[in-house]
XYZ file of C-alpha atoms in Angstrom:
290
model
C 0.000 0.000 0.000
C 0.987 3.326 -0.805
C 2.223 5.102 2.481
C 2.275 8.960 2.309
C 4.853 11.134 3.762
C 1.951 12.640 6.622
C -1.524 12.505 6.654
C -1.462 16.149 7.701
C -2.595 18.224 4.460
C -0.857 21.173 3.732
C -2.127 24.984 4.068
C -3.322 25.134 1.011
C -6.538 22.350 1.209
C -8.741 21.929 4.055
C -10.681 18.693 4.557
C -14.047 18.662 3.810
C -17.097 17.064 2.728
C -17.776 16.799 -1.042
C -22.101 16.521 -1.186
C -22.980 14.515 -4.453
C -26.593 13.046 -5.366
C -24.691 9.558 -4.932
C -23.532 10.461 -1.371
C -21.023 12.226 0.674
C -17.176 11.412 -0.102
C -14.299 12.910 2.070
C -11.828 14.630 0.136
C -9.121 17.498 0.632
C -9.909 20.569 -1.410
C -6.451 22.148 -2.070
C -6.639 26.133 -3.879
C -4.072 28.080 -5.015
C -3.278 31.075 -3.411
C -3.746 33.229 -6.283
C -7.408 32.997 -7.982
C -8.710 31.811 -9.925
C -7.207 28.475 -11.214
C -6.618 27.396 -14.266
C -8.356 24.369 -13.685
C -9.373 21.190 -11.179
C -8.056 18.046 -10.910
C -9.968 14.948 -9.434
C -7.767 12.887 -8.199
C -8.807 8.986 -7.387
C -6.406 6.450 -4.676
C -5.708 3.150 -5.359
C -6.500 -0.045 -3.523
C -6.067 -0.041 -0.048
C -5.197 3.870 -0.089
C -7.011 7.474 0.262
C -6.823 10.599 -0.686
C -4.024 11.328 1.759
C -1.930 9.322 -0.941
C -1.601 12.518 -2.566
C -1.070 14.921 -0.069
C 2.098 15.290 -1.083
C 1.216 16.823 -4.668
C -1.279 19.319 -3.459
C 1.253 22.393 -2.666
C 3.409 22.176 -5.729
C -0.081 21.537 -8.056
C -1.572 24.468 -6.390
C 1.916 26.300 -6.843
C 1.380 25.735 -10.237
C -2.391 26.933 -10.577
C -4.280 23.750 -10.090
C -6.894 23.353 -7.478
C -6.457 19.683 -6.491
C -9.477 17.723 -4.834
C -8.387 14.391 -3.636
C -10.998 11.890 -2.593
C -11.664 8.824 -0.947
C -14.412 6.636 -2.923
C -17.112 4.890 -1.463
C -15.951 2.877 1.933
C -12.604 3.993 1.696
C -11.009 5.393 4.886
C -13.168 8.193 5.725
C -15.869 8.230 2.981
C -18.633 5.878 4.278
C -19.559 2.433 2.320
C -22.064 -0.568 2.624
C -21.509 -3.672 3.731
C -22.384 -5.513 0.405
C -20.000 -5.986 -2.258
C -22.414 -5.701 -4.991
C -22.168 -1.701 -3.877
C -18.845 -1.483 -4.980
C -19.088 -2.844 -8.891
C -16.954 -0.816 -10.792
C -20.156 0.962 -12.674
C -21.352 1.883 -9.502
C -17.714 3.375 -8.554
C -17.768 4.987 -12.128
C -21.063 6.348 -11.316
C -19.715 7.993 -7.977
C -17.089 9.533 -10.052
C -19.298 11.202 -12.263
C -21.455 12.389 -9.398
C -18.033 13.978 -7.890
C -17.295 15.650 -11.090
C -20.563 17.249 -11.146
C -20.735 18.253 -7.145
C -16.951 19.501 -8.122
C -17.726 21.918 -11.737
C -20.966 20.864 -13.273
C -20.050 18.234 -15.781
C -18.643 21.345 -18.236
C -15.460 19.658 -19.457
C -12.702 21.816 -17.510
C -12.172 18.812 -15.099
C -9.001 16.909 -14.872
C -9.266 13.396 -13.858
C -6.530 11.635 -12.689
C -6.813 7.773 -11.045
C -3.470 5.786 -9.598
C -3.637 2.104 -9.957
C -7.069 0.570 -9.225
C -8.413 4.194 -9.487
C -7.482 4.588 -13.125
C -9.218 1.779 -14.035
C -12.117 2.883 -11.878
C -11.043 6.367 -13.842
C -11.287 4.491 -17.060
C -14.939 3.519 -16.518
C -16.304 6.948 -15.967
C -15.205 8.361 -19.063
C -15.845 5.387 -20.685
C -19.546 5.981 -19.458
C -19.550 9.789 -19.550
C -16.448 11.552 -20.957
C -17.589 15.135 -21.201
C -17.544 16.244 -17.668
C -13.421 15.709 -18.445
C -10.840 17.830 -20.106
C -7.656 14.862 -19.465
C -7.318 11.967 -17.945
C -4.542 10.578 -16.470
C -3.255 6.908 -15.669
C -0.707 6.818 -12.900
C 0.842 3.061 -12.606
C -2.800 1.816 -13.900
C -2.285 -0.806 -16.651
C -4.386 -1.848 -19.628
C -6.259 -4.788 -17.635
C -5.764 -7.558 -14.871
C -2.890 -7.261 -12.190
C 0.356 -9.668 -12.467
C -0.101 -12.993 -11.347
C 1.842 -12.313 -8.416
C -0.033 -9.717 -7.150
C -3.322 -11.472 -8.281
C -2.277 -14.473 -5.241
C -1.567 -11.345 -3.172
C -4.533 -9.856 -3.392
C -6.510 -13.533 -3.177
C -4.758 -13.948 0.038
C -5.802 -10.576 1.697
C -8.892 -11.237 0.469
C -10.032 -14.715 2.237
C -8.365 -13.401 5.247
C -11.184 -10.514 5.155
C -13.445 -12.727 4.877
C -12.740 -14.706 8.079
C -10.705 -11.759 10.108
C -11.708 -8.787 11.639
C -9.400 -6.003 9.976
C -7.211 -5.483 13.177
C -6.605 -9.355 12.932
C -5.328 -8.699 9.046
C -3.335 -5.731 10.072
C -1.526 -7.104 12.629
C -0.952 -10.298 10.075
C 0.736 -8.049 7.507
C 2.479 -6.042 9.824
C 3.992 -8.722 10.817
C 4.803 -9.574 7.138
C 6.582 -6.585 6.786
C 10.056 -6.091 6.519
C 12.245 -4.474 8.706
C 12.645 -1.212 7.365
C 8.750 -0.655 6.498
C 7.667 -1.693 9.875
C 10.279 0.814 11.530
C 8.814 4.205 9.446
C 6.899 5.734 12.425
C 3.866 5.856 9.887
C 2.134 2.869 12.147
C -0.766 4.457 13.536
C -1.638 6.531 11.142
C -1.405 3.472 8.603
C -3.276 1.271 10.850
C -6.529 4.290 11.253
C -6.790 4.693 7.936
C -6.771 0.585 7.217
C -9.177 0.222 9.870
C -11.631 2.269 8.267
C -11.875 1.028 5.124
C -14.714 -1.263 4.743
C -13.764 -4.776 4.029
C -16.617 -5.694 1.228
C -14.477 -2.582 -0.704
C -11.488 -4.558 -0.357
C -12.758 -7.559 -1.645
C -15.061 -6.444 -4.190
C -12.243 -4.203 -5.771
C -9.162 -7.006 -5.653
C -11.017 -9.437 -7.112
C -11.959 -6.682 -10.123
C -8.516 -5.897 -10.540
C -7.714 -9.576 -10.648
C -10.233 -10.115 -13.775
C -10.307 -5.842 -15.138
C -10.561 -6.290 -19.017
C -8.328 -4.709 -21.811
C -10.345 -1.827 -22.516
C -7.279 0.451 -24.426
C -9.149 0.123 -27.752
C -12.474 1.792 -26.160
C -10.463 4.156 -24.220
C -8.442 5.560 -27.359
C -11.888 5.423 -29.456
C -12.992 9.018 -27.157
C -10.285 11.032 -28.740
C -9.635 12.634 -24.524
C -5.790 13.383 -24.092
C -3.982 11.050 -22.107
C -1.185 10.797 -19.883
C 0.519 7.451 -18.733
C 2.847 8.507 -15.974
C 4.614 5.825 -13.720
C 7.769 5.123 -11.846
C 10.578 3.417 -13.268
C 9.739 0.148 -12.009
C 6.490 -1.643 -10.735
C 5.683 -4.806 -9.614
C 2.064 -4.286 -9.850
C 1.834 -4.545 -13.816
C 5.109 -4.313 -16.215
C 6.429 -1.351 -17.073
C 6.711 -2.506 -20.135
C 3.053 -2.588 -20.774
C 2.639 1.272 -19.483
C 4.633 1.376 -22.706
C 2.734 -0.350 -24.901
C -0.632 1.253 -23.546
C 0.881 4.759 -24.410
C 1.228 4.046 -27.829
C -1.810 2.320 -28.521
C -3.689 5.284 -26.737
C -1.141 7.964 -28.651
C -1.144 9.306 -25.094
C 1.816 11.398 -23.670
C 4.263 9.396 -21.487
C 5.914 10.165 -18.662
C 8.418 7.525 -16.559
C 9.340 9.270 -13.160
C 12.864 7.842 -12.163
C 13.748 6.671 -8.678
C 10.030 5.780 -8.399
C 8.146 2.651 -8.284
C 4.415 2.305 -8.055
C 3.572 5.164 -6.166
C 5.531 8.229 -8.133
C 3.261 10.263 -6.375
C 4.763 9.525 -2.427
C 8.398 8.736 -3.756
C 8.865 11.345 -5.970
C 6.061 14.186 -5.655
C 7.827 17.078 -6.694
C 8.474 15.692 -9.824
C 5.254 13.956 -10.282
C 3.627 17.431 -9.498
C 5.908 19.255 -11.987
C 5.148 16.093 -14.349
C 1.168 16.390 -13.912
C 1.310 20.195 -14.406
C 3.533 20.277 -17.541
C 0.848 17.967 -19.054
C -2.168 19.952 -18.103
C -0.572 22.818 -19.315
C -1.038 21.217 -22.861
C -4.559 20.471 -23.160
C -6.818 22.638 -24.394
C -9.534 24.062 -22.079
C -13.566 23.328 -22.965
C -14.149 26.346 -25.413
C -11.048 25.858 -28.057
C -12.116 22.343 -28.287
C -15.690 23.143 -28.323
């Protein structure tokens, strides 16, 4: 799991309640300091993380002229969730997105969407649904369709343990697991609060979609909505190889942060941010292409 540098936001973004007609979602709201921005960027965690996974980013995006709302989907740390794992389909996780988008600038195109890992494919969906509320969209370490095998046992694993543990019982399983140096980082109880809080039937529901996700590239590159595939250098998650390949089948722009793995976003945020921004700076806003 991705583990940011603090879960204290910076001055910039205040933690609030985004009100959607799908529900209530937590999410920090980070503004630049000089109004008004150029744009907004949604920004969607991956499995087991939150929004806090990009707290990070939000001062240098902001620096830059971006107002940055990061969120927390549907029973994901502090946004609330059912218990059923039906709830948590990937169209219904698509749908919340759209929701958000609305709640966030009315579904008028100026929206940036960016998703890292399972949220790019949950990313993916929405637009794939409904891609006019967005002006980019961008995959961070989300590949074309199912997980490595690897990870795949990985995530099988966590997931019958859920179904027989109570979380505490899981975390203190992989804490144990952990090596040395991770379970030294003085991170533990924040870690633990936010894995506590995520609702288990999220957990499940989600590995096991990103254990079967589809290619959907070819649908993707049909909308003609400019791209960016950004990752780290590495990533054991899915090849880097095949952020590669999904570039060029997408003609998207591609960006490989160095020194990172699959969270560029905590290893190397400064130049993720400057990464992000240099690519939004590109696209044109709602009205040129209109």
């Amino acid at each position: 799991m991705s583990r940011p540098p603090t879960f204290t936001p910076p001055a910039c973004a205040t933690s609030r309640v985004l009100r959607t007609e799908r529900g209530d979602f937590a999410v920090l709201d980070a503004v630049p300091a000089t109004a008004p921005a150029r744009a907004t960027a949604l920004l969607l965690p991956g499995y087991t993380g939150s929004k806090e996974d990009f707290v990070a980013l939000l001062e240098p995006l902001c620096a830059a002229g971006y107002r940055v709302v990061a969120v927390d989907g549907r029973g994901q740390y502090e946004s609330e969730g059912p218990e059923r794992q039906e709830a948590y389909a990937q169209g219904e996780l698509a749908r919340d997105v759209l929701a958000q988008a609305a709640a966030l600038t009315g579904g008028d195109g100026t929206l940036h969407l960016l998703g890292h890992s399972l949220g790019g494919q949950i990313s993916r969906a929405a637009v794939l649904l409904d891609a006019t509320p967005f002006r980019s969209l961008t995959l961070m370490s989300s590949g074309p369709a199912e997980i490595v095998a690897g990870q795949r046992d990985k995530v099988k694993m966590l997931s019958d343990a859920l179904s027989v543990l109570s979380m505490e019982e899981v975390w203190q399983a992989m804490r144990a697991l952990d090596p040395p140096q991770e379970a030294d980082t003085g991170d533990g109880e924040d870690m633990r609060r936010r894995w506590l809080r995520h609702n288990p039937a999220q957990l499940i529901a989600t590995g096991a979609q990103l254990s079967a996700e589809p290619d959907r590239v070819d649908e993707l590159a049909a909308l003609k909505l400019p791209v960016h595939v950004l990752s780290g250098e590495r990533d054991d998650v899915w090849p880097v190889e095949q952020f590669d390949a999904m570039a060029r089948r997408l003609g998207a722009h591609r960006t490989t942060i160095g020194g990172a793995e699959h969270s560029p976003n905590t290893a190397r945020p400064h130049e993720t941010a400057e990464a992000l921004a240099a690519f939004w700076d590109t696209v044109p806003d709602a009205q040129e292409t209109a």
